[in-house]
PDB file of C-alpha atoms in Angstrom:
ATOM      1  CA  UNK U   1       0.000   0.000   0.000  1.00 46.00           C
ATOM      2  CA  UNK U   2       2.909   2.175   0.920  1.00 45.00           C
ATOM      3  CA  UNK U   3       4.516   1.570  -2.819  1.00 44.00           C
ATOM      4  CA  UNK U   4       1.411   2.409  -4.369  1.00 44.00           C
ATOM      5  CA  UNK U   5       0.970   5.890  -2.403  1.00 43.00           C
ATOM      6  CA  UNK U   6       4.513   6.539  -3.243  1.00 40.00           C
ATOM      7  CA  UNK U   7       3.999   5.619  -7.089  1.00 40.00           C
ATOM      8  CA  UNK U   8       1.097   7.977  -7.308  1.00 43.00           C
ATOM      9  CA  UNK U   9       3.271  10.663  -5.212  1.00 46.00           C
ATOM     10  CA  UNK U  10       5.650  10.095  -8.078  1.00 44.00           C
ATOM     11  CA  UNK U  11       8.199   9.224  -5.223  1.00 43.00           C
ATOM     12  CA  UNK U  12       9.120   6.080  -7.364  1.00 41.00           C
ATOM     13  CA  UNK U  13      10.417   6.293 -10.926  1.00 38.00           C
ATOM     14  CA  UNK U  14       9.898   4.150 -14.464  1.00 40.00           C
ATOM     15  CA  UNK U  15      13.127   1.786 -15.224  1.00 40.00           C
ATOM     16  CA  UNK U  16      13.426   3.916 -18.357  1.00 42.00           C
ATOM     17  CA  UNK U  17      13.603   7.126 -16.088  1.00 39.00           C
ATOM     18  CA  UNK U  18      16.244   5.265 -13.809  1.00 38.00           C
ATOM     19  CA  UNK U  19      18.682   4.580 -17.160  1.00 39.00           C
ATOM     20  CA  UNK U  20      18.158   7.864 -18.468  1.00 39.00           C
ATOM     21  CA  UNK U  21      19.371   9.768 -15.143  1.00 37.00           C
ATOM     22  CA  UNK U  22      21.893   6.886 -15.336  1.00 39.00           C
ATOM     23  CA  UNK U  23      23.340   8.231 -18.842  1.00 43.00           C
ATOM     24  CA  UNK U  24      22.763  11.618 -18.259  1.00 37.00           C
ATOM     25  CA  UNK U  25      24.790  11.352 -15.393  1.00 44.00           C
ATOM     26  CA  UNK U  26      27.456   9.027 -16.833  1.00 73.00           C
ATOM     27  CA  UNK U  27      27.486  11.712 -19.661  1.00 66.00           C
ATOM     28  CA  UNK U  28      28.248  14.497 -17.433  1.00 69.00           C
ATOM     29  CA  UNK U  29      31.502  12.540 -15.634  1.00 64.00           C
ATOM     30  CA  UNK U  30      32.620  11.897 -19.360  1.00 66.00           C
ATOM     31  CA  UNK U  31      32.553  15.389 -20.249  1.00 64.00           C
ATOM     32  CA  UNK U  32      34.076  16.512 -17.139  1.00 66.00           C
ATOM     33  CA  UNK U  33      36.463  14.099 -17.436  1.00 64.00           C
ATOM     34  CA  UNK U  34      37.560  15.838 -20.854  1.00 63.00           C
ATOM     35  CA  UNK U  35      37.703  19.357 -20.179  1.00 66.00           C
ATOM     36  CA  UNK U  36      37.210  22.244 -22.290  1.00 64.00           C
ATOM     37  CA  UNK U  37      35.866  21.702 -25.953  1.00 66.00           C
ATOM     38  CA  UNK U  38      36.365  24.622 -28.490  1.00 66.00           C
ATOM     39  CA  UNK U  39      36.132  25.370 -31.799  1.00 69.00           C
ATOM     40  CA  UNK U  40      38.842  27.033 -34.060  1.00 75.00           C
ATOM     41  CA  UNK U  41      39.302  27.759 -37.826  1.00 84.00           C
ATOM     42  CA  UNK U  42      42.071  24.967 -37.343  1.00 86.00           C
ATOM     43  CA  UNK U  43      39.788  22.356 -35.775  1.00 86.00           C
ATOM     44  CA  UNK U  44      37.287  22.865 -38.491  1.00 89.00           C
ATOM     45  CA  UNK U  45      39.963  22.570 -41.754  1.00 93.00           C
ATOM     46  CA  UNK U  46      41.521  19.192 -39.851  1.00 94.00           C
ATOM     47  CA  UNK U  47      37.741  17.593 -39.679  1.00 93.00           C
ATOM     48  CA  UNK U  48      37.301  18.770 -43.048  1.00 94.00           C
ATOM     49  CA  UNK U  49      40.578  17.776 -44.635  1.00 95.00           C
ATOM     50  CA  UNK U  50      40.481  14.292 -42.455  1.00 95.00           C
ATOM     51  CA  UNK U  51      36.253  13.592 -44.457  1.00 95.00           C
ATOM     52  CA  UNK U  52      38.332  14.148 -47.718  1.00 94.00           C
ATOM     53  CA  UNK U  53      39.878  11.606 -47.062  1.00 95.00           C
ATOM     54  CA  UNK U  54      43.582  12.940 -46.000  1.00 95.00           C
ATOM     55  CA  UNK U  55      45.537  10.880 -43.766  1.00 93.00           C
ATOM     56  CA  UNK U  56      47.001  12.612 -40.034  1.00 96.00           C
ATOM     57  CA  UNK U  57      50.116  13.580 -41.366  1.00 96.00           C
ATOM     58  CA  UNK U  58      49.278  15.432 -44.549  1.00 96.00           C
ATOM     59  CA  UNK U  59      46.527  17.248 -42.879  1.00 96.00           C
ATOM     60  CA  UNK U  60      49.711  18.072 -40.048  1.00 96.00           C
ATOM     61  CA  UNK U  61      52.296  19.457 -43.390  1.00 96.00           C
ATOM     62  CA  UNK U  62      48.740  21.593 -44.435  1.00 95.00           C
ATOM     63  CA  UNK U  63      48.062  23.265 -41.206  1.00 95.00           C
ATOM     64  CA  UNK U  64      51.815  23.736 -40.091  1.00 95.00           C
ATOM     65  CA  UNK U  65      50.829  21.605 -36.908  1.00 96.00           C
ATOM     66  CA  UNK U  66      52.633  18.309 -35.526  1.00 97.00           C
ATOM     67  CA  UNK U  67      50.546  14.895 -36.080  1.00 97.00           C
ATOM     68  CA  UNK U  68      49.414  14.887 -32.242  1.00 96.00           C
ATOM     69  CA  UNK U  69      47.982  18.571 -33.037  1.00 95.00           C
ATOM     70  CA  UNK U  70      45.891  17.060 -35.783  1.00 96.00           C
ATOM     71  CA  UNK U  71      44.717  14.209 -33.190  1.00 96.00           C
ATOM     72  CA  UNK U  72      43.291  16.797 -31.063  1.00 92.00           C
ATOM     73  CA  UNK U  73      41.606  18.231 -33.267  1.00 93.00           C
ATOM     74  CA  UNK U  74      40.122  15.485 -34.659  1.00 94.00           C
ATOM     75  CA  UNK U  75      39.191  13.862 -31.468  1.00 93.00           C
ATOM     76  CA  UNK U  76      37.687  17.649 -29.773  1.00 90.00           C
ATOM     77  CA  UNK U  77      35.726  17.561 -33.343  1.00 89.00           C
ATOM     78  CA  UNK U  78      34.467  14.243 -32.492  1.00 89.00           C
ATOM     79  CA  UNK U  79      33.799  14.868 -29.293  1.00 85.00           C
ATOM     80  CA  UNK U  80      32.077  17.958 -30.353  1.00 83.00           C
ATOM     81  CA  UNK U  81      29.652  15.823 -32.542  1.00 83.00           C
ATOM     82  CA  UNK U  82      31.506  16.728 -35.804  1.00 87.00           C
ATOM     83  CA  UNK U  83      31.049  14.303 -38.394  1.00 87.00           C
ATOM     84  CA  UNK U  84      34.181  12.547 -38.076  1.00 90.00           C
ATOM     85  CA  UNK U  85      34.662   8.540 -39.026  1.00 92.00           C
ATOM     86  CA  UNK U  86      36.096   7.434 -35.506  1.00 91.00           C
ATOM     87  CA  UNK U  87      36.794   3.728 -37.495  1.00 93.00           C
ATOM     88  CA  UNK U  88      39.449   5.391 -39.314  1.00 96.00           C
ATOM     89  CA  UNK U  89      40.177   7.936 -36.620  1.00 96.00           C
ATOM     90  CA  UNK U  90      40.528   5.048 -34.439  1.00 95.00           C
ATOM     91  CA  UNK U  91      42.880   3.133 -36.875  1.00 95.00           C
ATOM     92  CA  UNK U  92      44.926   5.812 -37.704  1.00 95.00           C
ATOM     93  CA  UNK U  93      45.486   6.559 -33.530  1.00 96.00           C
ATOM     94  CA  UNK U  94      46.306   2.487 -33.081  1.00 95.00           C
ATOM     95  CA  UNK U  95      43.265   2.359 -30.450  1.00 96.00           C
ATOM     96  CA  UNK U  96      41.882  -1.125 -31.366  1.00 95.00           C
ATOM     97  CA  UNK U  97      38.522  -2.928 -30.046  1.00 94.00           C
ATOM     98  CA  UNK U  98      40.212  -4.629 -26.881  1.00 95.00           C
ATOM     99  CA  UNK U  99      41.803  -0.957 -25.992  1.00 95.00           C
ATOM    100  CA  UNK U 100      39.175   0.613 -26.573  1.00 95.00           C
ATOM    101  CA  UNK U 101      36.598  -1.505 -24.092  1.00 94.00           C
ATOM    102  CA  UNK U 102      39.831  -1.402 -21.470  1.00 94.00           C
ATOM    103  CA  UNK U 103      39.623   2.439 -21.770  1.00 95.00           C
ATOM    104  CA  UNK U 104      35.924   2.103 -21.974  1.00 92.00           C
ATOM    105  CA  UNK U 105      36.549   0.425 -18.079  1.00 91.00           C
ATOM    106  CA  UNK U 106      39.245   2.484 -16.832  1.00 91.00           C
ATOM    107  CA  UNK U 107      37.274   6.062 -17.728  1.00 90.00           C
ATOM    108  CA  UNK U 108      34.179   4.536 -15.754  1.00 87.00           C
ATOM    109  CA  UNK U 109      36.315   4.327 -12.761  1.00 88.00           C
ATOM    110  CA  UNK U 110      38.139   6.828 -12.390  1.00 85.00           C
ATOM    111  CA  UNK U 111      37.787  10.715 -12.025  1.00 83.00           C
ATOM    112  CA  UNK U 112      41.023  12.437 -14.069  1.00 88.00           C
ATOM    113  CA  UNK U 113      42.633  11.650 -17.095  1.00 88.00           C
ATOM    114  CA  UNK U 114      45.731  11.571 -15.091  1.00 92.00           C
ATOM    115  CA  UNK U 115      44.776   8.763 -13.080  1.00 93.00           C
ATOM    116  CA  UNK U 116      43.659   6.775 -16.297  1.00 93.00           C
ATOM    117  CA  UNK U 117      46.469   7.377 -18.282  1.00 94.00           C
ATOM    118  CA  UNK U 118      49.245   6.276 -14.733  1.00 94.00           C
ATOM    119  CA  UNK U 119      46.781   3.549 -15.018  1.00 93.00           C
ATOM    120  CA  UNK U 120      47.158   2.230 -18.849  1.00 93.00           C
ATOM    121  CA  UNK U 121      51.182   4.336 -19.397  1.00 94.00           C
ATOM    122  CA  UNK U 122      51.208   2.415 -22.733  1.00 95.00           C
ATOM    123  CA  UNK U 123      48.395   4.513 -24.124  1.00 96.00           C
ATOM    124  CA  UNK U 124      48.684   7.979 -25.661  1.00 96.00           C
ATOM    125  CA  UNK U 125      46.576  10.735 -23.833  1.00 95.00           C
ATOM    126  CA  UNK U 126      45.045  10.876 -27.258  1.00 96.00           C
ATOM    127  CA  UNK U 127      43.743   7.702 -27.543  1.00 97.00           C
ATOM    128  CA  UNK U 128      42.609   7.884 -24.082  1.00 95.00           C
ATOM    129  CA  UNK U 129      40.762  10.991 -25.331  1.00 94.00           C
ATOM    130  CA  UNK U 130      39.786   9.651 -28.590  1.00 95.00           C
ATOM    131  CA  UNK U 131      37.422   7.212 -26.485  1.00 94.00           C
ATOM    132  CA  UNK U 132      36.229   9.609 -24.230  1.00 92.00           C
ATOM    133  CA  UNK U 133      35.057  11.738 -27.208  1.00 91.00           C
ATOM    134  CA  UNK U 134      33.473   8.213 -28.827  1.00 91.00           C
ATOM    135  CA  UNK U 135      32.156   7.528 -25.797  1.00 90.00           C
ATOM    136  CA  UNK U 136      30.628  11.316 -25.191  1.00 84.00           C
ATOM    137  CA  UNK U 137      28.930  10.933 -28.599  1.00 82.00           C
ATOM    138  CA  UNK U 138      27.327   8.082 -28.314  1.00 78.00           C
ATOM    139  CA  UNK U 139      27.587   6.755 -24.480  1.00 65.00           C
ATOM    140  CA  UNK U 140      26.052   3.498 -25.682  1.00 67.00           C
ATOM    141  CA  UNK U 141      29.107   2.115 -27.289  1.00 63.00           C
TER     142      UNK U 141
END
């Protein structure tokens, strides 16, 4: 009797609610954990240059950047909701399925990049960041 009074009280919530808060919230600790996302001219020619079909380096020699420049930008566009192919991204940064679901575990736990990347050394902070941005896109990976 008490769980109906509290159901019409709206004191007890739908299963669907419960996952949504559940995502929302695990959405929120995934962008927190990435920091600041903004845009540039530079950002936007690397997405562009990288759907043309230009590999990390070339897109580096056009914008007078270093490769791990282009990364970033790539991954913040991605992360941004850019239209960016994270299969090739992803092959292009080395990041493949098993590192990506032991990233996938490792960003769930913990609450810095820092502490991810003392715990996984043999990953790049880029690839660490390229599945945080996956994973802010679509947190259903």
């Amino acid at each position: 009797m008490a769980a109906a009074r509290s159901v019409r009280e709206g004191k007890i919530s739908r299963p669907e609610e419960q996952t949504e808060k559940r995502s929302v919230s695990s959405k929120q600790h995934l962008l927190k954990l990435y920091g600041k996302r903004t845009e540039s001219n530079q950002k936007l020619r690397a997405v562009d240059s990288f759907d043309k079909g230009m590999d990390l380096a070339d897109i580096a020699r056009e914008l007078c950047v270093q490769r791990p420049t282009v990364e970033v930008y790539l991954i913040d566009g991605l992360g941004a909701g850019k239209e960016v192919d994270h299969n090739r991204l992803g092959n292009q940064l080395d990041v493949t399925e098993d590192h990506f679901l032991l990233l996938q575990a490792e960003l769930s736990l913990k609450s810095r990049l820092r502490e991810v990347k003392q715990s996984c050394p043999d990953f790049t902070y880029n690839q660490i960041r390229f599945v945080l941005a996956c994973l802010i896109r679509d947190p259903e990976v």
